[in-house]
Coordinates of C-alpha atoms in Angstrom, one line a residue:
X1 CA 110.4 112.5 145.5
X2 CA 107.5 114.8 144.2
X3 CA 105.5 114.1 141.2
X4 CA 104.7 116.6 138.4
X5 CA 100.9 116.9 138.9
X6 CA 100.3 117.8 135.3
X7 CA 102.0 114.7 134.0
X8 CA 100.4 112.5 136.6
X9 CA 96.8 113.6 135.7
X10 CA 97.7 113.2 132.0
X11 CA 98.8 109.7 132.6
X12 CA 95.6 108.9 134.6
X13 CA 93.5 110.3 131.6
X14 CA 95.5 108.0 129.2
X15 CA 94.8 105.1 131.5
X16 CA 91.0 105.9 131.6
X17 CA 90.8 106.2 127.8
X18 CA 92.6 102.9 127.5
X19 CA 90.1 101.1 129.8
X20 CA 87.2 102.6 127.9
X21 CA 88.7 101.5 124.6
X22 CA 89.2 97.8 125.9
X23 CA 85.7 97.6 127.3
X24 CA 84.1 99.1 124.2
X25 CA 85.9 96.5 122.0
X26 CA 83.6 93.8 123.2
X27 CA 80.5 95.6 122.1
X28 CA 79.1 95.1 118.6
X29 CA 80.1 97.9 116.1
X30 CA 78.5 99.2 113.0
X31 CA 80.3 98.1 109.8
X32 CA 82.0 100.9 107.9
X33 CA 82.3 100.8 104.2
X34 CA 85.7 99.4 104.3
X35 CA 84.7 96.6 106.6
X36 CA 82.0 95.6 104.1
X37 CA 84.6 95.1 101.3
X38 CA 84.4 91.5 100.2
X39 CA 87.7 89.4 100.7
X40 CA 89.5 88.4 97.6
X41 CA 90.8 84.9 97.2
X42 CA 92.0 82.1 94.8
X43 CA 90.2 78.9 93.9
X44 CA 92.7 76.0 93.1
X45 CA 91.3 73.1 91.1
X46 CA 93.7 70.2 91.6
X47 CA 91.8 68.2 88.9
X48 CA 93.2 70.6 86.2
X49 CA 96.6 71.2 87.5
X50 CA 99.4 69.3 85.6
X51 CA 102.3 70.2 88.0
X52 CA 104.0 72.4 85.5
X53 CA 105.4 74.7 88.2
X54 CA 104.8 77.8 86.2
X55 CA 103.2 79.4 89.2
X56 CA 106.1 78.6 91.4
X57 CA 108.5 80.2 89.0
X58 CA 106.5 83.2 88.3
X59 CA 106.1 83.7 92.0
X60 CA 109.8 83.5 92.7
X61 CA 110.6 86.0 89.9
X62 CA 107.9 88.5 91.1
X63 CA 109.3 88.5 94.6
X64 CA 113.0 88.2 93.9
X65 CA 113.5 84.7 95.2
X66 CA 115.6 81.9 93.8
X67 CA 113.8 79.8 91.0
X68 CA 112.9 76.4 92.2
X69 CA 114.9 73.6 91.0
X70 CA 113.4 70.5 92.5
X71 CA 110.2 69.0 91.0
X72 CA 107.0 67.5 92.5
X73 CA 107.5 63.8 93.2
X74 CA 105.3 61.2 94.8
X75 CA 106.5 60.4 98.2
X76 CA 108.4 63.7 98.6
X77 CA 106.7 66.4 100.5
X78 CA 108.0 69.9 99.5
X79 CA 107.4 72.7 101.9
X80 CA 107.3 76.4 101.7
X81 CA 110.5 78.1 103.0
X82 CA 112.3 81.5 103.3
X83 CA 113.2 80.9 99.6
X84 CA 109.9 79.7 98.3
X85 CA 106.4 81.2 99.0
X86 CA 104.5 78.4 97.2
X87 CA 105.2 74.7 96.3
X88 CA 103.5 72.0 94.4
X89 CA 103.3 68.4 95.7
X90 CA 102.3 65.1 94.1
X91 CA 100.3 62.4 95.7
X92 CA 99.4 58.9 94.8
X93 CA 95.7 58.7 95.7
X94 CA 92.6 56.5 95.2
X95 CA 92.1 58.4 91.9
X96 CA 95.7 58.2 90.7
X97 CA 98.4 60.9 90.9
X98 CA 97.0 64.2 92.0
X99 CA 98.8 67.6 92.5
X100 CA 98.1 70.0 95.1
X101 CA 99.5 73.7 95.8
X102 CA 100.5 74.8 99.1
X103 CA 101.0 78.3 100.3
X104 CA 99.5 80.8 102.9
X105 CA 95.8 80.0 103.2
X106 CA 95.0 83.8 104.0
X107 CA 92.5 82.8 106.8
X108 CA 89.5 85.0 107.3
X109 CA 90.4 85.3 111.0
X110 CA 94.2 84.5 110.9
X111 CA 95.8 83.1 114.0
X112 CA 99.2 84.7 113.0
X113 CA 97.7 88.1 113.0
X114 CA 96.0 87.5 116.3
X115 CA 99.2 86.4 117.8
X116 CA 101.2 89.3 116.5
X117 CA 101.9 91.9 119.3
X118 CA 102.7 94.6 116.8
X119 CA 100.3 94.0 114.0
X120 CA 103.3 93.3 111.7
X121 CA 101.1 90.2 110.4
X122 CA 98.0 92.0 109.2
X123 CA 94.7 90.9 107.6
X124 CA 93.9 93.5 104.9
X125 CA 90.4 94.7 104.1
X126 CA 90.9 93.2 100.6
X127 CA 91.6 89.7 102.1
X128 CA 95.3 89.0 101.7
X129 CA 97.3 88.5 105.0
X130 CA 100.5 90.5 104.6
X131 CA 103.7 90.9 106.7
X132 CA 104.9 94.5 107.4
X133 CA 108.5 94.7 108.0
X134 CA 108.6 98.0 109.7
X135 CA 106.4 96.8 112.4
X136 CA 108.0 93.4 113.1
X137 CA 109.9 92.9 116.3
X138 CA 111.2 89.4 115.4
X139 CA 109.3 87.3 118.0
X140 CA 108.1 84.7 115.5
X141 CA 104.8 84.2 117.3
X142 CA 103.2 84.0 113.9
X143 CA 105.1 81.0 112.9
X144 CA 104.0 79.1 116.2
X145 CA 100.4 80.0 115.9
X146 CA 99.9 79.2 112.2
X147 CA 97.8 75.9 112.0
X148 CA 99.1 75.5 108.5
X149 CA 102.8 76.0 109.3
X150 CA 103.2 78.7 106.6
X151 CA 105.3 81.8 107.9
X152 CA 109.1 81.2 107.5
X153 CA 111.9 83.1 109.2
X154 CA 115.2 84.0 107.4
X155 CA 117.5 82.5 110.1
X156 CA 120.6 82.9 107.9
X157 CA 120.1 86.6 107.0
X158 CA 121.6 89.5 108.9
X159 CA 118.5 91.4 108.2
X160 CA 115.8 88.5 108.6
X161 CA 112.3 88.7 107.1
X162 CA 109.2 86.6 107.5
X163 CA 108.5 85.0 104.2
X164 CA 105.0 84.0 103.2
X165 CA 102.7 84.5 100.2
X166 CA 100.9 87.8 100.4
X167 CA 98.7 87.0 97.4
X168 CA 100.5 89.7 95.5
X169 CA 98.8 92.3 97.6
X170 CA 100.7 95.1 95.7
X171 CA 98.9 94.0 92.4
X172 CA 95.5 93.4 93.9
X173 CA 95.2 97.0 95.1
X174 CA 96.1 98.1 91.7
X175 CA 93.2 96.0 90.2
X176 CA 95.5 93.3 89.0
X177 CA 95.5 89.6 89.5
X178 CA 98.1 87.7 91.5
X179 CA 101.1 86.7 89.4
X180 CA 100.4 83.0 89.8
X181 CA 96.9 83.3 88.6
X182 CA 97.8 85.4 85.6
X183 CA 100.5 82.7 84.8
X184 CA 98.4 79.8 85.2
X185 CA 95.0 80.6 83.9
X186 CA 93.4 77.3 84.3
X187 CA 93.9 75.6 87.7
X188 CA 93.8 78.9 89.7
X189 CA 90.7 81.1 89.6
X190 CA 90.7 84.7 91.2
X191 CA 87.9 86.6 92.6
X192 CA 86.0 87.6 95.7
X193 CA 85.3 84.8 98.1
X194 CA 81.7 84.7 97.3
X195 CA 82.5 84.2 93.6
X196 CA 85.0 81.4 94.4
X197 CA 82.4 79.4 96.5
X198 CA 79.9 79.8 93.7
X199 CA 82.2 78.8 91.0
X200 CA 83.4 75.7 93.0
X201 CA 79.7 74.7 93.6
X202 CA 79.0 75.1 89.9
X203 CA 81.9 72.8 88.9
X204 CA 80.8 70.2 91.4
X205 CA 77.2 70.3 90.2
X206 CA 78.3 70.0 86.5
X207 CA 80.7 67.2 86.9
X208 CA 79.9 65.4 90.2
X209 CA 81.8 62.4 89.2
X210 CA 85.1 64.4 89.0
X211 CA 85.1 66.1 92.4
X212 CA 84.6 65.1 96.0
X213 CA 81.5 67.2 97.1
X214 CA 83.5 69.4 99.4
X215 CA 85.4 72.8 99.1
X216 CA 88.5 72.6 101.3
X217 CA 88.8 76.1 103.0
X218 CA 85.2 77.0 103.0
X219 CA 84.9 76.4 106.7
X220 CA 88.3 75.1 107.9
X221 CA 90.0 77.3 110.6
X222 CA 87.0 79.6 110.2
X223 CA 87.3 79.9 106.4
X224 CA 90.3 80.7 104.2
X225 CA 91.1 82.8 101.2
X226 CA 92.4 80.0 99.3
X227 CA 89.8 77.3 98.4
X228 CA 90.4 73.7 97.0
X229 CA 88.6 71.5 94.7
X230 CA 89.8 67.9 94.3
X231 CA 88.8 64.4 93.2
X232 CA 89.8 63.0 96.6
X233 CA 89.3 63.9 100.2
X234 CA 91.8 66.4 101.8
X235 CA 93.5 63.8 103.9
X236 CA 94.7 62.1 100.7
X237 CA 96.4 65.4 99.6
X238 CA 98.5 65.9 102.7
X239 CA 96.1 68.3 104.5
X240 CA 96.1 68.2 108.3
X241 CA 92.6 66.8 109.0
X242 CA 93.0 67.8 112.7
X243 CA 92.6 71.4 112.0
X244 CA 89.3 72.8 113.6
X245 CA 86.4 74.2 111.5
X246 CA 86.1 77.5 113.8
X247 CA 88.8 80.1 113.8
X248 CA 91.5 79.8 116.3
X249 CA 91.4 83.4 117.5
X250 CA 87.7 82.8 118.4
X251 CA 88.9 80.5 121.1
X252 CA 90.2 83.4 123.2
X253 CA 87.6 86.1 122.3
X254 CA 85.3 85.2 125.1
X255 CA 88.1 85.1 127.7
X256 CA 89.5 88.4 126.7
X257 CA 86.1 90.2 126.9
X258 CA 85.5 88.8 130.3
X259 CA 88.8 89.9 131.9
X260 CA 88.0 92.5 134.7
X261 CA 89.2 96.0 134.0
X262 CA 91.2 95.9 137.1
X263 CA 93.7 93.6 135.4
X264 CA 94.0 96.4 132.8
X265 CA 94.0 99.3 135.1
X266 CA 96.7 98.2 137.6
X267 CA 99.5 97.6 135.1
X268 CA 98.5 100.7 133.1
X269 CA 98.2 103.0 136.1
X270 CA 101.6 101.7 137.3
X271 CA 103.0 102.6 133.9
X272 CA 101.4 106.1 134.1
X273 CA 103.1 106.7 137.5
X274 CA 106.3 105.6 136.0
X275 CA 106.2 107.9 133.1
X276 CA 105.1 110.8 135.4
X277 CA 108.1 110.3 137.7
X278 CA 110.7 109.3 135.3
X279 CA 111.5 112.8 133.9
X280 CA 111.5 114.2 137.5
X281 CA 114.1 111.6 138.6
X282 CA 116.3 112.3 135.6
X283 CA 116.2 116.2 136.5
X284 CA 117.0 115.4 140.2
X285 CA 120.1 113.2 139.0
X286 CA 121.3 115.9 136.7
X287 CA 121.0 118.5 139.5
X288 CA 122.9 116.4 141.9

């Protein structure tokens, strides 16, 4: 069988460009104007939250989900689901009953986005981590990789989606606040991540007897878009204390950059040869 020379060399050119692109990805890049955009986030103050669930109901209404009917109850752990993007839980702590809100943490370097093969799970330049339906192939790697167990799959749907908080990204790009922040107004504070950290430190400094001197999310998993202030340690509020401080995608960066080009060249070269011969084979079969 002969190979169309034009298509063959075109495939080789594509292969070369792929290798150059991969090798260049390990080198430092100058930041563009978009990359310098500060991430937005939300600061949650559990010392103010009264567990009214107004944020839950507003979220459900804004995203066409069923209104929650169960209530926060000590000893019962409510979890996000395909029908609920955020939940409030109640814990009996060393400082009495304390509420805590759970939703997507919008990591600075999200493991879900790193694991996604099609960039369906995507970290926007504004900060929110969003799911893009048109790119999803349904592998659910995002669910497995998330250290906070957030993305949920609609198993019972004929057209399943991944449900998770997107921080009302459609509102943020219009210059509006997320609907939960707009509804609550007291326990939730919206702003750039720099502003959130400064606000949290200001509150701790002003009322040190009220807060634990720690901002949960400032460093955990490489830093998150949701930050927490609380009168007790994270372990008393149901947070997994085993989550590492550095980002999870960072664990594989060094390995990926050290992979020899031959491991990329060979599969890509074979793919190029396959594409160059495929149309020729089809023509021969039709002729026969």
